[in-house]
Coordinates of C-alpha atoms in Angstrom, one line a residue:
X1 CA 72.6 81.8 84.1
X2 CA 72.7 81.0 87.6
X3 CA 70.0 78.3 88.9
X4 CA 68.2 78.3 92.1
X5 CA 68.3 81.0 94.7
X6 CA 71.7 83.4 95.0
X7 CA 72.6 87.1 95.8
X8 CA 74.0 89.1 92.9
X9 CA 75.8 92.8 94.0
X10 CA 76.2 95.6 91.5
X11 CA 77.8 99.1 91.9
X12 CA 77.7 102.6 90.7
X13 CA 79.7 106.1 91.0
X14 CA 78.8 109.6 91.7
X15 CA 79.6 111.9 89.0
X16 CA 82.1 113.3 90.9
X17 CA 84.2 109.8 91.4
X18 CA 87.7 110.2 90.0
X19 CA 87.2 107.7 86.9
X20 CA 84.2 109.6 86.0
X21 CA 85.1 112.9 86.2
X22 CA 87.6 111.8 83.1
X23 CA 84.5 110.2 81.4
X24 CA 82.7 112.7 81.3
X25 CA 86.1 115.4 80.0
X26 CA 86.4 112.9 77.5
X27 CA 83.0 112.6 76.4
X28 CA 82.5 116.9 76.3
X29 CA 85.4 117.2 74.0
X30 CA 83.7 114.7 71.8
X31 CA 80.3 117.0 71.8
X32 CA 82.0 120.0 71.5
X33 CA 83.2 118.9 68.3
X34 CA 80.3 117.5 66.9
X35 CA 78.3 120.8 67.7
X36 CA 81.1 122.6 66.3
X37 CA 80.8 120.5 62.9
X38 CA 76.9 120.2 63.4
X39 CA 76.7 124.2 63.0
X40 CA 78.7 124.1 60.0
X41 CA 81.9 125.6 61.0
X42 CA 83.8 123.2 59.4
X43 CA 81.3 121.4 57.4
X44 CA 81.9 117.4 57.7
X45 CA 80.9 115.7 60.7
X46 CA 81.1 112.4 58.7
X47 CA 84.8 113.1 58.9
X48 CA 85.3 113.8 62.6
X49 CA 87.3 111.3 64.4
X50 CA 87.5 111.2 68.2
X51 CA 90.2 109.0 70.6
X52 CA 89.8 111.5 73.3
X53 CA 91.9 110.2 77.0
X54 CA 91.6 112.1 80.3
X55 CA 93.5 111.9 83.6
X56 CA 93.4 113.5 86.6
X57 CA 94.9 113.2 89.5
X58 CA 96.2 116.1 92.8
X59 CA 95.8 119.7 91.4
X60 CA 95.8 118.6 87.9
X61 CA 93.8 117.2 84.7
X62 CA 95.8 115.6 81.3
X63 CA 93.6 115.4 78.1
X64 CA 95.3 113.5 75.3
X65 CA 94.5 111.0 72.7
X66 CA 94.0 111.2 69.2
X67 CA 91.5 113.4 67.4
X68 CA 90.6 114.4 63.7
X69 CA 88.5 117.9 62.9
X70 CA 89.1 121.2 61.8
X71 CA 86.8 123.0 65.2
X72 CA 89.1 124.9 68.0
X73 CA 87.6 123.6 71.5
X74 CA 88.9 125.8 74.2
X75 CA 89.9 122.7 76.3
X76 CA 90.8 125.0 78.8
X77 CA 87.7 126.6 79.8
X78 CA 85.9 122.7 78.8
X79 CA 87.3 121.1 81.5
X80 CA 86.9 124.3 84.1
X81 CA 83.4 124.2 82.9
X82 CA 82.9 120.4 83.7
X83 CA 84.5 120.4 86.8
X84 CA 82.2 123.2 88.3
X85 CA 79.0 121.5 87.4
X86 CA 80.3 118.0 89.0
X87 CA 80.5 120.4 91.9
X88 CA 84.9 120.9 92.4
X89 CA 84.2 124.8 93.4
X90 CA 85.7 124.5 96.9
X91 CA 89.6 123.3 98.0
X92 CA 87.5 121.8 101.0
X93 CA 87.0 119.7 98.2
X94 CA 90.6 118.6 97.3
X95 CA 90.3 119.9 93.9
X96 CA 89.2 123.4 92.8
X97 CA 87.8 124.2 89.2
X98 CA 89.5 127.2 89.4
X99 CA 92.9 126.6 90.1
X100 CA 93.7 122.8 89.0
X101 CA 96.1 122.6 86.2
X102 CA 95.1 121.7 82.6
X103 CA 97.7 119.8 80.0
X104 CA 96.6 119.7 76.7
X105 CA 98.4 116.3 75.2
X106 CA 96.0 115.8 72.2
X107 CA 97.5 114.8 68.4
X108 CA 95.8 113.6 65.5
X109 CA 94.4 110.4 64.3
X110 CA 97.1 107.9 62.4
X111 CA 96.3 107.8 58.5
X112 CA 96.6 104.1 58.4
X113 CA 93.5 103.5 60.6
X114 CA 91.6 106.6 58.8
X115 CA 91.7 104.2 55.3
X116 CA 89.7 101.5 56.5
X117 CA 87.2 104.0 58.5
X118 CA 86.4 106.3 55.6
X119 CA 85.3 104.0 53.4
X120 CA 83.0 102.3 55.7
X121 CA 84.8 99.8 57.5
X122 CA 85.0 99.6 61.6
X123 CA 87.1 101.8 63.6
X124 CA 88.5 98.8 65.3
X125 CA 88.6 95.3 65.7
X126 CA 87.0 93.7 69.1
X127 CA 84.0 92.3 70.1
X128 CA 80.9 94.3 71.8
X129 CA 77.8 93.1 73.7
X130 CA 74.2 94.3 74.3
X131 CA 72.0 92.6 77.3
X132 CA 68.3 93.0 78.3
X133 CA 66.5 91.2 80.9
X134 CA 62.6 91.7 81.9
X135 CA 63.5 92.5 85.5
X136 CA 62.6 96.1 85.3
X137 CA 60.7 98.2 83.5
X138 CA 64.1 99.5 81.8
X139 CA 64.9 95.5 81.0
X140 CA 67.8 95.9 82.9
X141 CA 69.1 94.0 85.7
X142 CA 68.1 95.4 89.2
X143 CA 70.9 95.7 90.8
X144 CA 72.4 97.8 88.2
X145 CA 69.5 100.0 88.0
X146 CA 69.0 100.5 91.7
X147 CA 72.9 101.5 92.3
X148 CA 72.6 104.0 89.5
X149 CA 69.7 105.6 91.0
X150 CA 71.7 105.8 94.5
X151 CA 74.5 107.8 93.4
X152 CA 72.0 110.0 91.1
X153 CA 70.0 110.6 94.4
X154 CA 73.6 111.4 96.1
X155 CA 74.0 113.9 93.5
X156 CA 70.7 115.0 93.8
X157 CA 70.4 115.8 97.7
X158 CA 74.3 117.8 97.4
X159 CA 73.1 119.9 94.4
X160 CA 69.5 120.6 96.1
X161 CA 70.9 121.3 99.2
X162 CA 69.1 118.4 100.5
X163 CA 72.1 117.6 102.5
X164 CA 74.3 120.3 102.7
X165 CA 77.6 118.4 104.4
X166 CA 78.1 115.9 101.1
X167 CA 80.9 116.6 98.4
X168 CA 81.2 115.1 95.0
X169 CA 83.0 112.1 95.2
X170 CA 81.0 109.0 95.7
X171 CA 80.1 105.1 95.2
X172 CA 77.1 102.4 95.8
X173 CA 76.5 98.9 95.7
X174 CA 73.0 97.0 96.1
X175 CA 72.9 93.4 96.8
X176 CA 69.7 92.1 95.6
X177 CA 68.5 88.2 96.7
X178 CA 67.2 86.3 93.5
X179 CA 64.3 83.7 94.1
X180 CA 63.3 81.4 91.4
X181 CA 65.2 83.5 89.2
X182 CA 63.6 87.0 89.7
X183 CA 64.6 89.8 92.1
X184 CA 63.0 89.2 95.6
X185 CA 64.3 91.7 97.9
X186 CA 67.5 93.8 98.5
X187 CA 69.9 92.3 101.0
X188 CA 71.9 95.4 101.8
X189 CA 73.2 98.6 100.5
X190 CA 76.3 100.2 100.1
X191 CA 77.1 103.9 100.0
X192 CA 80.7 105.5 100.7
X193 CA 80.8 109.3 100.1
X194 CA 82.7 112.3 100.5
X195 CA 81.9 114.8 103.3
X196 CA 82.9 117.5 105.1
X197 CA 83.6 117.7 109.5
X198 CA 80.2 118.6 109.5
X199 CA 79.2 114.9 108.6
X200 CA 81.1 113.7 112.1
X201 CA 80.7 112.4 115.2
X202 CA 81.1 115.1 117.8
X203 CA 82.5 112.7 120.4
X204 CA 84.6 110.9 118.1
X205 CA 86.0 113.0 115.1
X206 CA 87.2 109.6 113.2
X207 CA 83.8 108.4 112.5
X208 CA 80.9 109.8 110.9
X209 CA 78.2 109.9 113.4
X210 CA 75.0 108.0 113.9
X211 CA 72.6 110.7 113.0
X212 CA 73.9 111.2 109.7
X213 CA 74.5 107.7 108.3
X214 CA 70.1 107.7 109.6
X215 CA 70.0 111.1 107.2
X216 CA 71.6 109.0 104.3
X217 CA 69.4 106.1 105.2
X218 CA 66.0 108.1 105.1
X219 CA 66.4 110.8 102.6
X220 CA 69.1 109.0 100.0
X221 CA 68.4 105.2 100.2
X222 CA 64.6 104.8 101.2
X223 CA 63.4 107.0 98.2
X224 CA 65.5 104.9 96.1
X225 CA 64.7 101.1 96.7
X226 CA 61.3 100.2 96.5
X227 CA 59.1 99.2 99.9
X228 CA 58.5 96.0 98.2
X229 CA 62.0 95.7 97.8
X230 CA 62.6 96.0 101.4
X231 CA 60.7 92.7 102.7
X232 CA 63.1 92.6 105.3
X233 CA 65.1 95.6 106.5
X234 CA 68.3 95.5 104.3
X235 CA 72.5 95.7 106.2
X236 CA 72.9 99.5 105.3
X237 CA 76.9 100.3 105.4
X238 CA 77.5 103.5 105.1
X239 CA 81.6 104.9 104.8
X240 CA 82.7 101.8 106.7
X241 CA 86.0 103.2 107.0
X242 CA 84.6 105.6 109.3
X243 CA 85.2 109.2 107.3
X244 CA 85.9 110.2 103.7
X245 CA 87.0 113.7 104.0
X246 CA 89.2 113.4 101.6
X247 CA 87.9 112.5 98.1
X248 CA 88.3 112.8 94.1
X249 CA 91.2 113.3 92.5
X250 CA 93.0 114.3 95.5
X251 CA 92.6 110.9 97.2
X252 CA 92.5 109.0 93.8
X253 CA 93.8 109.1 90.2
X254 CA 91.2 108.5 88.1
X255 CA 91.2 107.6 84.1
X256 CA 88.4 107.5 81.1
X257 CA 87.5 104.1 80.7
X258 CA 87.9 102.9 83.5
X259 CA 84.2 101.8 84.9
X260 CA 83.1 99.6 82.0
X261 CA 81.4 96.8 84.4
X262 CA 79.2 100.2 86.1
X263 CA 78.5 101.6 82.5
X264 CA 77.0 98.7 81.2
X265 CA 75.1 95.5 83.1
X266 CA 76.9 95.8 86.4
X267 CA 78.7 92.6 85.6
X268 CA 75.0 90.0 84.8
X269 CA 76.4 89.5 81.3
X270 CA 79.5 89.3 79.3
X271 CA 81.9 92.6 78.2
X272 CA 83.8 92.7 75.4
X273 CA 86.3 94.8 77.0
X274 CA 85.7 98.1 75.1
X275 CA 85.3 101.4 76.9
X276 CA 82.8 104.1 75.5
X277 CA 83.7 107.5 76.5
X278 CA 85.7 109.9 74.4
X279 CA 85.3 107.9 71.2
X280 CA 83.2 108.8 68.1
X281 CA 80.8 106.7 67.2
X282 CA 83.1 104.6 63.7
X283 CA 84.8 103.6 67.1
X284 CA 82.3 100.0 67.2
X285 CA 83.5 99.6 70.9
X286 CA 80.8 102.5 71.2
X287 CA 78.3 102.5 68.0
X288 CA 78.1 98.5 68.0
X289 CA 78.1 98.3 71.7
X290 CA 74.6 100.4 71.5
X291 CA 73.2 98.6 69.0
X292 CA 73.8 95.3 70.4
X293 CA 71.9 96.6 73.6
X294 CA 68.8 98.2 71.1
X295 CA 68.6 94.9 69.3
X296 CA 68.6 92.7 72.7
X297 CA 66.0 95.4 74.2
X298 CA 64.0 94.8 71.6
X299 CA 63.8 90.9 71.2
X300 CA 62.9 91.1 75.3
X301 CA 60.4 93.4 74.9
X302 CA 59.2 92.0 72.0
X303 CA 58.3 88.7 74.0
X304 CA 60.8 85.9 71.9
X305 CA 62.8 85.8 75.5
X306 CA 63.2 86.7 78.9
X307 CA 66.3 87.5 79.0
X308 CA 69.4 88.0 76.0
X309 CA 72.7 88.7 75.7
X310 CA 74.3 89.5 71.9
X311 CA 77.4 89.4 70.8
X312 CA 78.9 90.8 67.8
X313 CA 83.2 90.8 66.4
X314 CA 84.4 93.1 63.8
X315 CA 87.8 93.8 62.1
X316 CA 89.0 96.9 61.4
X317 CA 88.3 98.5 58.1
X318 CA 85.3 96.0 57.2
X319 CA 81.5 96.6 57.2
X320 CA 80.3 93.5 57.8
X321 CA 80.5 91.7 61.2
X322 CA 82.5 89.0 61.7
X323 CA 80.4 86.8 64.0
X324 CA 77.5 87.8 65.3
X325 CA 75.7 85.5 68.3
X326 CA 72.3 85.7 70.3
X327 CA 72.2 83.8 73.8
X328 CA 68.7 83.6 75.8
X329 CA 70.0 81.7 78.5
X330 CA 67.1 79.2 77.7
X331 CA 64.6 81.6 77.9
X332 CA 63.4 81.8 74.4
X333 CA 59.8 81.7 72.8
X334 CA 60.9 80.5 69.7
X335 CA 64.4 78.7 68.9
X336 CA 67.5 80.9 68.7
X337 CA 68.6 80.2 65.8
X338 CA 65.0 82.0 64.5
X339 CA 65.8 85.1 66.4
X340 CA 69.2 85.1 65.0
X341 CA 67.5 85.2 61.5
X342 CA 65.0 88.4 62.7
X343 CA 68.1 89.9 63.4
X344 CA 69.7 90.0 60.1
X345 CA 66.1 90.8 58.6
X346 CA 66.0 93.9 60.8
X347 CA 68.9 95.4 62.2
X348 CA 71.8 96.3 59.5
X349 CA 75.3 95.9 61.8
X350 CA 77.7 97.8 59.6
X351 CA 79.0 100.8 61.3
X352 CA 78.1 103.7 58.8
X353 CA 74.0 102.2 59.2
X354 CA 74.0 102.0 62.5
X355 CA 75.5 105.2 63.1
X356 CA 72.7 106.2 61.1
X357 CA 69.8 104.3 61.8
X358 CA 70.7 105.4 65.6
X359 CA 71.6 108.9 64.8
X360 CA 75.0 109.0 66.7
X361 CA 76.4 111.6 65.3
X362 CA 75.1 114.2 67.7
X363 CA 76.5 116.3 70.8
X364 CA 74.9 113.4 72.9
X365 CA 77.7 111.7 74.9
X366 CA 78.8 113.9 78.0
X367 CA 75.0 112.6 79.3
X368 CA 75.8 109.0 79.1
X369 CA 79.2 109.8 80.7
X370 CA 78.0 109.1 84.4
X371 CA 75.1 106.9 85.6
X372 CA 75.2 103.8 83.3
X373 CA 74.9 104.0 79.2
X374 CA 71.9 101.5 79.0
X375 CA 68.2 102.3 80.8
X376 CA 67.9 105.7 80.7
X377 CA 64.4 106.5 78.1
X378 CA 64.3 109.8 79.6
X379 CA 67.1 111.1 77.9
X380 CA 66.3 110.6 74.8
X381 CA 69.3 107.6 73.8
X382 CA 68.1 106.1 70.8
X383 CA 69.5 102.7 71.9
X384 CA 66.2 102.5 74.0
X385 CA 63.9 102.5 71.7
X386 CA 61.7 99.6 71.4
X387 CA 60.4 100.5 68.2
X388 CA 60.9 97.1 66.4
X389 CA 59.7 95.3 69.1
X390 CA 56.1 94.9 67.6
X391 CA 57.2 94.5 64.3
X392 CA 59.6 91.2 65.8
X393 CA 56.8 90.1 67.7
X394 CA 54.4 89.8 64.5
X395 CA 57.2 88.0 62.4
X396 CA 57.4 85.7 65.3
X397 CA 53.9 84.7 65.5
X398 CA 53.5 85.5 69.0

């Protein structure tokens, strides 16, 4: 943990960013198939396996990957469908639902890895983390949370009509200035998005002009940070290149899995390297990933530290974790070591429980697909409870 006073940046991506366009294709296929299985068309959603890959880039979008079921999804008319709602209904755009090509590249998962999984045993090997940190009311870090909430408001004010001259495409970053450890005010903010000529300077048809960067300033970034956040007025940079007519994937190839530092912690703790999207949840990169972050929320909001990062290892085709390690960063309330022992007590690691205990298998993952995986209560991800959190804080004796 860093000491003293210090500036820590995190960013975040519109829904309509390249990378996450494919996130979120990847992630619909997956809930597609579970509601298919779900509604008993096929009858086993034990047995689905997902390994679901997008890409996109000019005119076209490539879904591949390796996938396990007995459901039909009409990835055609998926992908069409996903595309609109980002908000690709206009060439002014670069990329048009309507008329974009769609490759279906998509084969079946290998037998060898399906004998370990079916009996139990981890989709993969790897190592996952979960982090929470009493800095917000989400225990997440600030700067994560406020960039999310900058590219959901971005999202918000081109859907609503707010501002009527933005296009999909879209990216933030918050620097936040730490004293004595805790957040103390935001040192400047970040926002490059997509626009149309509207957006420009009259006089000067290279630049967006004055009085819209002040629009972006008063109805995207004041409603987001927090007056007490803003001690001082905050550097606001707003498309420093001057214009960004031309976004998504017409400017930029884009890939699943490829925004792991803005779907987790925004880079205040470890990764283990693992993306989420398009992977069912025997896939540990995903299922352990989301219970390391519901057993560290819990053990932070349970009072035994300020602040903890855990990590857990597996090897594919066995139950138990290989390793399994809790780091406060010296902010415990009892020793480590007797967290560590809570843990086992409480939380059962082995894929096919947690899977359970967190009720994964449901059509729930196009939602986490944009905006962060971790801090959202409102939509309902179990990995947010905080349901053990009392029962921790009893067993502790605090």
């Amino acid at each position: 943990m860093i000491k003293g006073n210090y500036l820590f940046a995190s960013e975040s991506v519109t829904e309509g960013h390249p990378d996450k366009i494919c996130d979120q294709i990847s992630d619909g296929v997956l809930d597609e198939i579970l509601r298919c299985e779900i509604q008993g068309k096929n009858g086993c959603v034990e047995a689905v396996r997902v390994a679901c890959e997008t890409f996109v880039t000019v005119g076209m979008v490539i879904v591949g990957g390796e996938i396990t079921t007995g459901c039909y999804v009409d990835l055609h008319k998926l992908v069409r469908d996903i595309l609109k709602e980002i908000g690709y209904t206009d060439a002014k755009y670069g990329f048009d639902y309507k008329t974009c090509a769609v490759l279906n590249a998509i084969g079946r998962q290998s037998p060898d890895i399906a004998l370990g999984v079916n009996r139990g045993g981890a989709g993969d090997q790897g190592m996952m983390v979960g982090f929470a940190i009493n800095e917000t009311p989400e225990l997440m870090p600030m700067p994560i949370i406020l960039a999310h909430k900058l590219t959901r408001r971005l999202a918000e004010v081109r859907k609503k009509g707010i501002i009527k001259y933005l296009g999909p495409d879209g990216k933030s970053q918050v620097t936040v200035e730490y004293k004595n450890k805790k957040p103390f005010s935001v040192r400047s903010v970040v926002i490059a998005v997509q626009h149309t000529e509207e957006a420009l300077d009259p006089k000067n048809s290279s630049r967006m002009s004055n009085k819209t960067k002040e629009e972006i300033i008063e109805k995207v970034i004041k409603p987001v940070i927090p007056a007490w956040m803003r001690k001082v007025e905050p550097e606001y940079h707003i498309n420093e290149t001057g214009k960004f007519l031309t976004g998504g994937p017409q400017s930029d190839t884009g890939m699943t899995g490829r925004k792991i530092i803005v779907d987790t912690y925004g880079g205040m703790c470890a990764h283990g390297g693992g993306a989420f999207s398009g992977k069912d949840p025997t896939k540990v990169d995903r299922s352990a990933a989301y219970m390391a972050r519901y057993v560290a929320k819990n053990i932070v909001k349970a009072g035994l530290a300020d602040r903890c990062e855990m990590h857990i290892s597996y090897v594919i085709g066995k139950a138990e974790p290989l390793s399994v390690t809790i780091n406060t960063y010296g902010t415990y309330k009892i020793p480590e070591e007797q967290i560590k022992n809570l843990v086992f007590k409480h939380f059962d690691l082995r894929p096919r429980e947690m899977i359970k205990n967190l009720d994964l298998l449901r059509p729930i993952y196009r939602k986490t697909a944009a905006y962060g995986h971790f801090g959202r209560e409102k939509e309902g991800f179990t990995w947010e409870k905080t349901n053990m959190a009392e029962v921790l804080r009893k067993e502790a004796g605090i």
